[in-house]
Every structure is written in structure tokens, then in C-alpha cells.
Amino acid sequence: RLTAHAAVNSANAGIGQSQAAIEAAIARAERIKENLKDYVLTAPRNGRVQYRLALPGEVLGAGGKVLTLLDLTDVYMTIFLPTNDVGKLELGSEARIIPDAAPQYAVPATISFVASDAQFTPKYVETKSEREKLMFRIKVKIPEEILKRYAQRVKAGITGVAYVKLARDATWPAHLKVNLPPTEPAPK
């Protein structure tokens, strides 16, 4: 009888050890799953890969660069305007971009940035004629909703011409009315 009780107690202990081993294995599997998440690269926003800087399997140091990503929701053209014109501009003013690659289209845009410092001449000039030569950097930004609609067509570094509205009540000439290419239906 004592032998039978000892055998039962031993079996119960074996069951407990087996259950503990199962729980430990499940915990290890969960830890490994969590660790695997560290091996997946994610970007802080949607975009298009411009350059791959590292190949799969390469070992990078902390903070190493893997690729460059174009943010397709922040596309703008940089232009330069003289002091007299910059004084008439307002942030958010209307603009148009005519891409050199597609001159038949007029893309709506807005003034999103005006530099606080002039370019092309010394910081401090004494004569009025010299001050009139100052040029200011301006960013003409395409609205995000248009960029999303034409994401497959958006490219970095495309050249073109930008037009800005210096007077609020000015109207756009016919060739600068908004004219965008037709959108293609979304793939099924």
C-alpha cells in the first residue's frame, strides 16, 4: 500500500513537472516571438524607397542606415523670389507648378515656407540697389490629398516652373488653371 501511494505521489509530481515544462516552453516561444519583432524594419510613415544602403544579411551598427525613404506626402518645389515680391507673399497663398516633364498640366500648390534670411548677397548691404538684389528661398508645396491620388506618378527631383499669386484678388490665366492628369482606377 505504501508503495502504491509513493507511485501516485511520484506520478503527480511528474505531472506537475511536465506542466511547468509546458508553461516554460510557451513563455520561451512568446519571448522569441517578441524578439523577432525587433528584426522587422518599419518606417515611421508611408513612402517610397529611393536608395537601398544595406543588403539583407548585412550587420549594421546601432543607428545604421538601411535605406532612404521618400515621404510622398511632403513634395514641394524650391523657388527664389526677390525682396519686393516676397513682401507681398502670404504663407498659404496659392501657387501652381508646371512640371517640365508634363507641361500640359498645372498642379495646384501653396506657399508653405519663406526663408527668414536672403540668399545670393552678403548679409548686410548698405545701398538700396544692393538690397533689391536679395533673393529669398520659398517652398511651394503640393497638397497631400493630390499627392495621395497620384502617388504612383510622384517623383523626386523633377524640374519645372512655379507660379505664385502675389495679390489675393488676382485670377489665374487660362494656362494656369488647375489641370491634372486623369486618375487610373485602383487595382482590384
PDB file of C-alpha atoms in Angstrom:
ATOM      1  CA  ARG A   1       0.000   0.000   0.000  1.00  0.00           C
ATOM      2  CA  LEU A   2       2.773   2.449   0.812  1.00  0.00           C
ATOM      3  CA  THR A   3       4.424   1.615  -2.463  1.00  0.00           C
ATOM      4  CA  ALA A   4       1.202   2.438  -4.336  1.00  0.00           C
ATOM      5  CA  HIS A   5       0.905   5.839  -2.564  1.00  0.00           C
ATOM      6  CA  ALA A   6       4.536   6.583  -3.359  1.00  0.00           C
ATOM      7  CA  ALA A   7       3.927   5.709  -7.012  1.00  0.00           C
ATOM      8  CA  VAL A   8       0.845   8.016  -7.143  1.00  0.00           C
ATOM      9  CA  ASN A   9       2.758  10.840  -5.473  1.00  0.00           C
ATOM     10  CA  SER A  10       5.644  10.334  -7.869  1.00  0.00           C
ATOM     11  CA  ALA A  11       3.243  10.374 -10.859  1.00  0.00           C
ATOM     12  CA  ASN A  12       1.578  13.572  -9.587  1.00  0.00           C
ATOM     13  CA  ALA A  13       4.976  15.188  -9.200  1.00  0.00           C
ATOM     14  CA  GLY A  14       5.848  14.142 -12.756  1.00  0.00           C
ATOM     15  CA  ILE A  15       2.590  15.707 -13.991  1.00  0.00           C
ATOM     16  CA  GLY A  16       3.440  18.946 -12.176  1.00  0.00           C
ATOM     17  CA  GLN A  17       6.940  18.969 -13.688  1.00  0.00           C
ATOM     18  CA  SER A  18       5.512  18.333 -17.140  1.00  0.00           C
ATOM     19  CA  GLN A  19       3.002  21.168 -16.748  1.00  0.00           C
ATOM     20  CA  ALA A  20       5.756  23.509 -15.566  1.00  0.00           C
ATOM     21  CA  ALA A  21       7.907  22.475 -18.568  1.00  0.00           C
ATOM     22  CA  ILE A  22       4.980  23.176 -20.925  1.00  0.00           C
ATOM     23  CA  GLU A  23       4.393  26.614 -19.378  1.00  0.00           C
ATOM     24  CA  ALA A  24       8.114  27.395 -19.609  1.00  0.00           C
ATOM     25  CA  ALA A  25       8.166  26.355 -23.288  1.00  0.00           C
ATOM     26  CA  ILE A  26       5.128  28.567 -24.028  1.00  0.00           C
ATOM     27  CA  ALA A  27       6.819  31.501 -22.255  1.00  0.00           C
ATOM     28  CA  ARG A  28      10.028  30.924 -24.270  1.00  0.00           C
ATOM     29  CA  ALA A  29       8.019  30.815 -27.511  1.00  0.00           C
ATOM     30  CA  GLU A  30       6.297  34.108 -26.614  1.00  0.00           C
ATOM     31  CA  ARG A  31       9.651  35.714 -25.773  1.00  0.00           C
ATOM     32  CA  ILE A  32      11.082  34.557 -29.119  1.00  0.00           C
ATOM     33  CA  LYS A  33       8.042  35.978 -30.958  1.00  0.00           C
ATOM     34  CA  GLU A  34       8.576  39.313 -29.230  1.00  0.00           C
ATOM     35  CA  ASN A  35      12.296  39.242 -30.049  1.00  0.00           C
ATOM     36  CA  LEU A  36      11.505  38.541 -33.714  1.00  0.00           C
ATOM     37  CA  LYS A  37       9.595  41.827 -33.877  1.00  0.00           C
ATOM     38  CA  ASP A  38      12.929  43.581 -33.333  1.00  0.00           C
ATOM     39  CA  TYR A  39      14.184  42.096 -36.595  1.00  0.00           C
ATOM     40  CA  VAL A  40      11.426  43.640 -38.698  1.00  0.00           C
ATOM     41  CA  LEU A  41      12.154  47.067 -40.137  1.00  0.00           C
ATOM     42  CA  THR A  42       9.325  49.563 -40.032  1.00  0.00           C
ATOM     43  CA  ALA A  43       9.195  53.140 -41.227  1.00  0.00           C
ATOM     44  CA  PRO A  44       7.570  55.965 -39.314  1.00  0.00           C
ATOM     45  CA  ARG A  45       5.448  56.808 -42.379  1.00  0.00           C
ATOM     46  CA  ASN A  46       4.495  55.508 -45.785  1.00  0.00           C
ATOM     47  CA  GLY A  47       6.867  56.325 -48.586  1.00  0.00           C
ATOM     48  CA  ARG A  48       8.902  55.035 -51.480  1.00  0.00           C
ATOM     49  CA  VAL A  49      12.368  53.559 -51.158  1.00  0.00           C
ATOM     50  CA  GLN A  50      14.795  55.777 -53.017  1.00  0.00           C
ATOM     51  CA  TYR A  51      18.082  54.002 -52.242  1.00  0.00           C
ATOM     52  CA  ARG A  52      18.914  50.731 -50.519  1.00  0.00           C
ATOM     53  CA  LEU A  53      22.033  51.345 -48.464  1.00  0.00           C
ATOM     54  CA  ALA A  54      22.418  47.877 -46.898  1.00  0.00           C
ATOM     55  CA  LEU A  55      21.708  44.413 -48.256  1.00  0.00           C
ATOM     56  CA  PRO A  56      19.817  41.638 -46.473  1.00  0.00           C
ATOM     57  CA  GLY A  57      22.133  39.806 -44.108  1.00  0.00           C
ATOM     58  CA  GLU A  58      24.484  42.764 -43.572  1.00  0.00           C
ATOM     59  CA  VAL A  59      25.317  43.561 -39.985  1.00  0.00           C
ATOM     60  CA  LEU A  60      24.858  47.227 -39.114  1.00  0.00           C
ATOM     61  CA  GLY A  61      25.855  49.112 -36.030  1.00  0.00           C
ATOM     62  CA  ALA A  62      23.274  50.802 -33.841  1.00  0.00           C
ATOM     63  CA  GLY A  63      21.634  53.584 -35.811  1.00  0.00           C
ATOM     64  CA  GLY A  64      22.993  52.223 -39.095  1.00  0.00           C
ATOM     65  CA  LYS A  65      21.192  53.363 -42.230  1.00  0.00           C
ATOM     66  CA  VAL A  66      19.391  50.713 -44.252  1.00  0.00           C
ATOM     67  CA  LEU A  67      17.647  52.817 -46.899  1.00  0.00           C
ATOM     68  CA  THR A  68      16.440  56.276 -47.799  1.00  0.00           C
ATOM     69  CA  LEU A  69      12.712  56.765 -47.913  1.00  0.00           C
ATOM     70  CA  LEU A  70      10.858  59.462 -49.837  1.00  0.00           C
ATOM     71  CA  ASP A  71       7.907  60.904 -47.944  1.00  0.00           C
ATOM     72  CA  LEU A  72       5.345  61.197 -50.732  1.00  0.00           C
ATOM     73  CA  THR A  73       3.089  63.372 -48.577  1.00  0.00           C
ATOM     74  CA  ASP A  74       5.666  66.181 -48.430  1.00  0.00           C
ATOM     75  CA  VAL A  75       6.518  67.137 -52.006  1.00  0.00           C
ATOM     76  CA  TYR A  76       7.494  70.692 -52.793  1.00  0.00           C
ATOM     77  CA  MET A  77       9.436  72.835 -55.235  1.00  0.00           C
ATOM     78  CA  THR A  78      12.008  75.364 -54.074  1.00  0.00           C
ATOM     79  CA  ILE A  79      11.943  78.709 -55.846  1.00  0.00           C
ATOM     80  CA  PHE A  80      13.649  82.049 -55.242  1.00  0.00           C
ATOM     81  CA  LEU A  81      11.923  85.424 -55.300  1.00  0.00           C
ATOM     82  CA  PRO A  82      13.284  88.957 -54.950  1.00  0.00           C
ATOM     83  CA  THR A  83      12.632  91.022 -51.830  1.00  0.00           C
ATOM     84  CA  ASN A  84       9.827  93.112 -53.369  1.00  0.00           C
ATOM     85  CA  ASP A  85       7.808  90.021 -54.308  1.00  0.00           C
ATOM     86  CA  VAL A  86       8.448  88.196 -51.035  1.00  0.00           C
ATOM     87  CA  GLY A  87       6.930  91.110 -49.154  1.00  0.00           C
ATOM     88  CA  LYS A  88       3.626  90.523 -50.996  1.00  0.00           C
ATOM     89  CA  LEU A  89       3.505  86.765 -50.297  1.00  0.00           C
ATOM     90  CA  GLU A  90       1.493  85.157 -47.531  1.00  0.00           C
ATOM     91  CA  LEU A  91       2.018  81.664 -46.157  1.00  0.00           C
ATOM     92  CA  GLY A  92      -0.738  79.505 -47.610  1.00  0.00           C
ATOM     93  CA  SER A  93      -1.035  81.629 -50.766  1.00  0.00           C
ATOM     94  CA  GLU A  94      -1.982  79.836 -53.952  1.00  0.00           C
ATOM     95  CA  ALA A  95       0.642  78.691 -56.411  1.00  0.00           C
ATOM     96  CA  ARG A  96       0.891  76.480 -59.479  1.00  0.00           C
ATOM     97  CA  ILE A  97       3.611  74.070 -60.566  1.00  0.00           C
ATOM     98  CA  ILE A  98       4.136  73.212 -64.228  1.00  0.00           C
ATOM     99  CA  PRO A  99       6.445  70.155 -64.438  1.00  0.00           C
ATOM    100  CA  ASP A 100       8.954  70.237 -67.307  1.00  0.00           C
ATOM    101  CA  ALA A 101       8.164  66.577 -67.984  1.00  0.00           C
ATOM    102  CA  ALA A 102       4.407  67.285 -68.357  1.00  0.00           C
ATOM    103  CA  PRO A 103       3.942  70.949 -69.318  1.00  0.00           C
ATOM    104  CA  GLN A 104       0.284  70.373 -70.231  1.00  0.00           C
ATOM    105  CA  TYR A 105      -0.605  70.075 -66.521  1.00  0.00           C
ATOM    106  CA  ALA A 106      -0.926  72.786 -63.877  1.00  0.00           C
ATOM    107  CA  VAL A 107      -0.607  71.355 -60.374  1.00  0.00           C
ATOM    108  CA  PRO A 108      -2.129  73.353 -57.512  1.00  0.00           C
ATOM    109  CA  ALA A 109       0.194  74.184 -54.635  1.00  0.00           C
ATOM    110  CA  THR A 110       0.545  76.590 -51.718  1.00  0.00           C
ATOM    111  CA  ILE A 111       3.348  78.644 -50.198  1.00  0.00           C
ATOM    112  CA  SER A 112       4.491  76.590 -47.191  1.00  0.00           C
ATOM    113  CA  PHE A 113       7.785  78.301 -46.304  1.00  0.00           C
ATOM    114  CA  VAL A 114       9.550  81.624 -46.765  1.00  0.00           C
ATOM    115  CA  ALA A 115      13.183  81.813 -45.664  1.00  0.00           C
ATOM    116  CA  SER A 116      13.979  84.349 -42.975  1.00  0.00           C
ATOM    117  CA  ASP A 117      17.379  85.094 -44.498  1.00  0.00           C
ATOM    118  CA  ALA A 118      18.107  86.243 -48.025  1.00  0.00           C
ATOM    119  CA  GLN A 119      20.395  84.378 -50.393  1.00  0.00           C
ATOM    120  CA  PHE A 120      22.913  85.406 -53.071  1.00  0.00           C
ATOM    121  CA  THR A 121      24.223  88.619 -51.476  1.00  0.00           C
ATOM    122  CA  PRO A 122      26.123  89.471 -48.295  1.00  0.00           C
ATOM    123  CA  LYS A 123      24.071  89.523 -45.093  1.00  0.00           C
ATOM    124  CA  TYR A 124      24.486  93.259 -44.579  1.00  0.00           C
ATOM    125  CA  VAL A 125      24.312  95.572 -47.565  1.00  0.00           C
ATOM    126  CA  GLU A 126      24.324  99.325 -47.394  1.00  0.00           C
ATOM    127  CA  THR A 127      22.698 100.560 -50.604  1.00  0.00           C
ATOM    128  CA  LYS A 128      19.064 100.196 -51.666  1.00  0.00           C
ATOM    129  CA  SER A 129      20.052  98.817 -55.087  1.00  0.00           C
ATOM    130  CA  GLU A 130      22.068  96.050 -53.417  1.00  0.00           C
ATOM    131  CA  ARG A 131      19.202  95.185 -51.045  1.00  0.00           C
ATOM    132  CA  GLU A 132      16.856  94.824 -54.039  1.00  0.00           C
ATOM    133  CA  LYS A 133      19.063  92.012 -55.367  1.00  0.00           C
ATOM    134  CA  LEU A 134      18.354  89.864 -52.305  1.00  0.00           C
ATOM    135  CA  MET A 135      16.556  86.630 -53.107  1.00  0.00           C
ATOM    136  CA  PHE A 136      14.525  84.578 -50.639  1.00  0.00           C
ATOM    137  CA  ARG A 137      14.017  80.825 -50.761  1.00  0.00           C
ATOM    138  CA  ILE A 138      10.351  79.814 -50.979  1.00  0.00           C
ATOM    139  CA  LYS A 139       8.777  76.338 -50.769  1.00  0.00           C
ATOM    140  CA  VAL A 140       5.772  75.707 -52.984  1.00  0.00           C
ATOM    141  CA  LYS A 141       4.076  72.583 -51.597  1.00  0.00           C
ATOM    142  CA  ILE A 142       1.623  70.249 -53.336  1.00  0.00           C
ATOM    143  CA  PRO A 143      -1.427  69.339 -51.178  1.00  0.00           C
ATOM    144  CA  GLU A 144      -1.316  65.924 -49.525  1.00  0.00           C
ATOM    145  CA  GLU A 145      -4.653  64.762 -50.991  1.00  0.00           C
ATOM    146  CA  ILE A 146      -3.347  65.310 -54.551  1.00  0.00           C
ATOM    147  CA  LEU A 147      -0.095  63.517 -53.710  1.00  0.00           C
ATOM    148  CA  LYS A 148      -2.043  60.522 -52.383  1.00  0.00           C
ATOM    149  CA  ARG A 149      -4.208  60.396 -55.509  1.00  0.00           C
ATOM    150  CA  TYR A 150      -1.164  60.472 -57.805  1.00  0.00           C
ATOM    151  CA  ALA A 151       1.308  58.561 -55.608  1.00  0.00           C
ATOM    152  CA  GLN A 152       2.429  56.304 -58.480  1.00  0.00           C
ATOM    153  CA  ARG A 153       3.363  59.348 -60.590  1.00  0.00           C
ATOM    154  CA  VAL A 154       5.131  61.387 -57.897  1.00  0.00           C
ATOM    155  CA  LYS A 155       8.896  61.560 -58.353  1.00  0.00           C
ATOM    156  CA  ALA A 156      11.615  63.440 -56.528  1.00  0.00           C
ATOM    157  CA  GLY A 157      13.854  65.941 -58.260  1.00  0.00           C
ATOM    158  CA  ILE A 158      11.572  66.691 -61.199  1.00  0.00           C
ATOM    159  CA  THR A 159      12.215  70.166 -62.585  1.00  0.00           C
ATOM    160  CA  GLY A 160       9.590  72.668 -63.563  1.00  0.00           C
ATOM    161  CA  VAL A 161       8.312  76.188 -63.133  1.00  0.00           C
ATOM    162  CA  ALA A 162       6.310  77.524 -60.214  1.00  0.00           C
ATOM    163  CA  TYR A 163       3.974  80.486 -60.318  1.00  0.00           C
ATOM    164  CA  VAL A 164       2.824  82.297 -57.192  1.00  0.00           C
ATOM    165  CA  LYS A 165      -0.079  84.631 -56.629  1.00  0.00           C
ATOM    166  CA  LEU A 166       1.220  87.928 -55.229  1.00  0.00           C
ATOM    167  CA  ALA A 167      -2.213  89.566 -54.973  1.00  0.00           C
ATOM    168  CA  ARG A 168      -5.140  87.846 -53.251  1.00  0.00           C
ATOM    169  CA  ASP A 169      -7.688  89.063 -55.785  1.00  0.00           C
ATOM    170  CA  ALA A 170      -5.595  88.096 -58.835  1.00  0.00           C
ATOM    171  CA  THR A 171      -7.072  85.384 -61.060  1.00  0.00           C
ATOM    172  CA  TRP A 172      -5.100  82.655 -62.749  1.00  0.00           C
ATOM    173  CA  PRO A 173      -4.712  82.887 -66.532  1.00  0.00           C
ATOM    174  CA  ALA A 174      -6.236  80.022 -68.520  1.00  0.00           C
ATOM    175  CA  HIS A 175      -2.939  78.113 -68.904  1.00  0.00           C
ATOM    176  CA  LEU A 176      -2.512  78.109 -65.090  1.00  0.00           C
ATOM    177  CA  LYS A 177      -5.986  76.858 -64.152  1.00  0.00           C
ATOM    178  CA  VAL A 178      -5.713  73.569 -62.256  1.00  0.00           C
ATOM    179  CA  ASN A 179      -5.273  70.793 -64.793  1.00  0.00           C
ATOM    180  CA  LEU A 180      -4.334  67.341 -63.520  1.00  0.00           C
ATOM    181  CA  PRO A 181      -3.957  64.082 -65.428  1.00  0.00           C
ATOM    182  CA  PRO A 182      -6.821  61.592 -65.230  1.00  0.00           C
ATOM    183  CA  THR A 183      -6.514  59.169 -62.340  1.00  0.00           C
ATOM    184  CA  GLU A 184      -6.346  55.472 -63.042  1.00  0.00           C
ATOM    185  CA  PRO A 185      -8.833  53.191 -61.321  1.00  0.00           C
ATOM    186  CA  ALA A 186      -7.469  51.459 -58.250  1.00  0.00           C
ATOM    187  CA  PRO A 187      -6.207  47.892 -58.914  1.00  0.00           C
ATOM    188  CA  LYS A 188      -8.580  45.134 -57.860  1.00  0.00           C
TER     189      LYS A 188
END
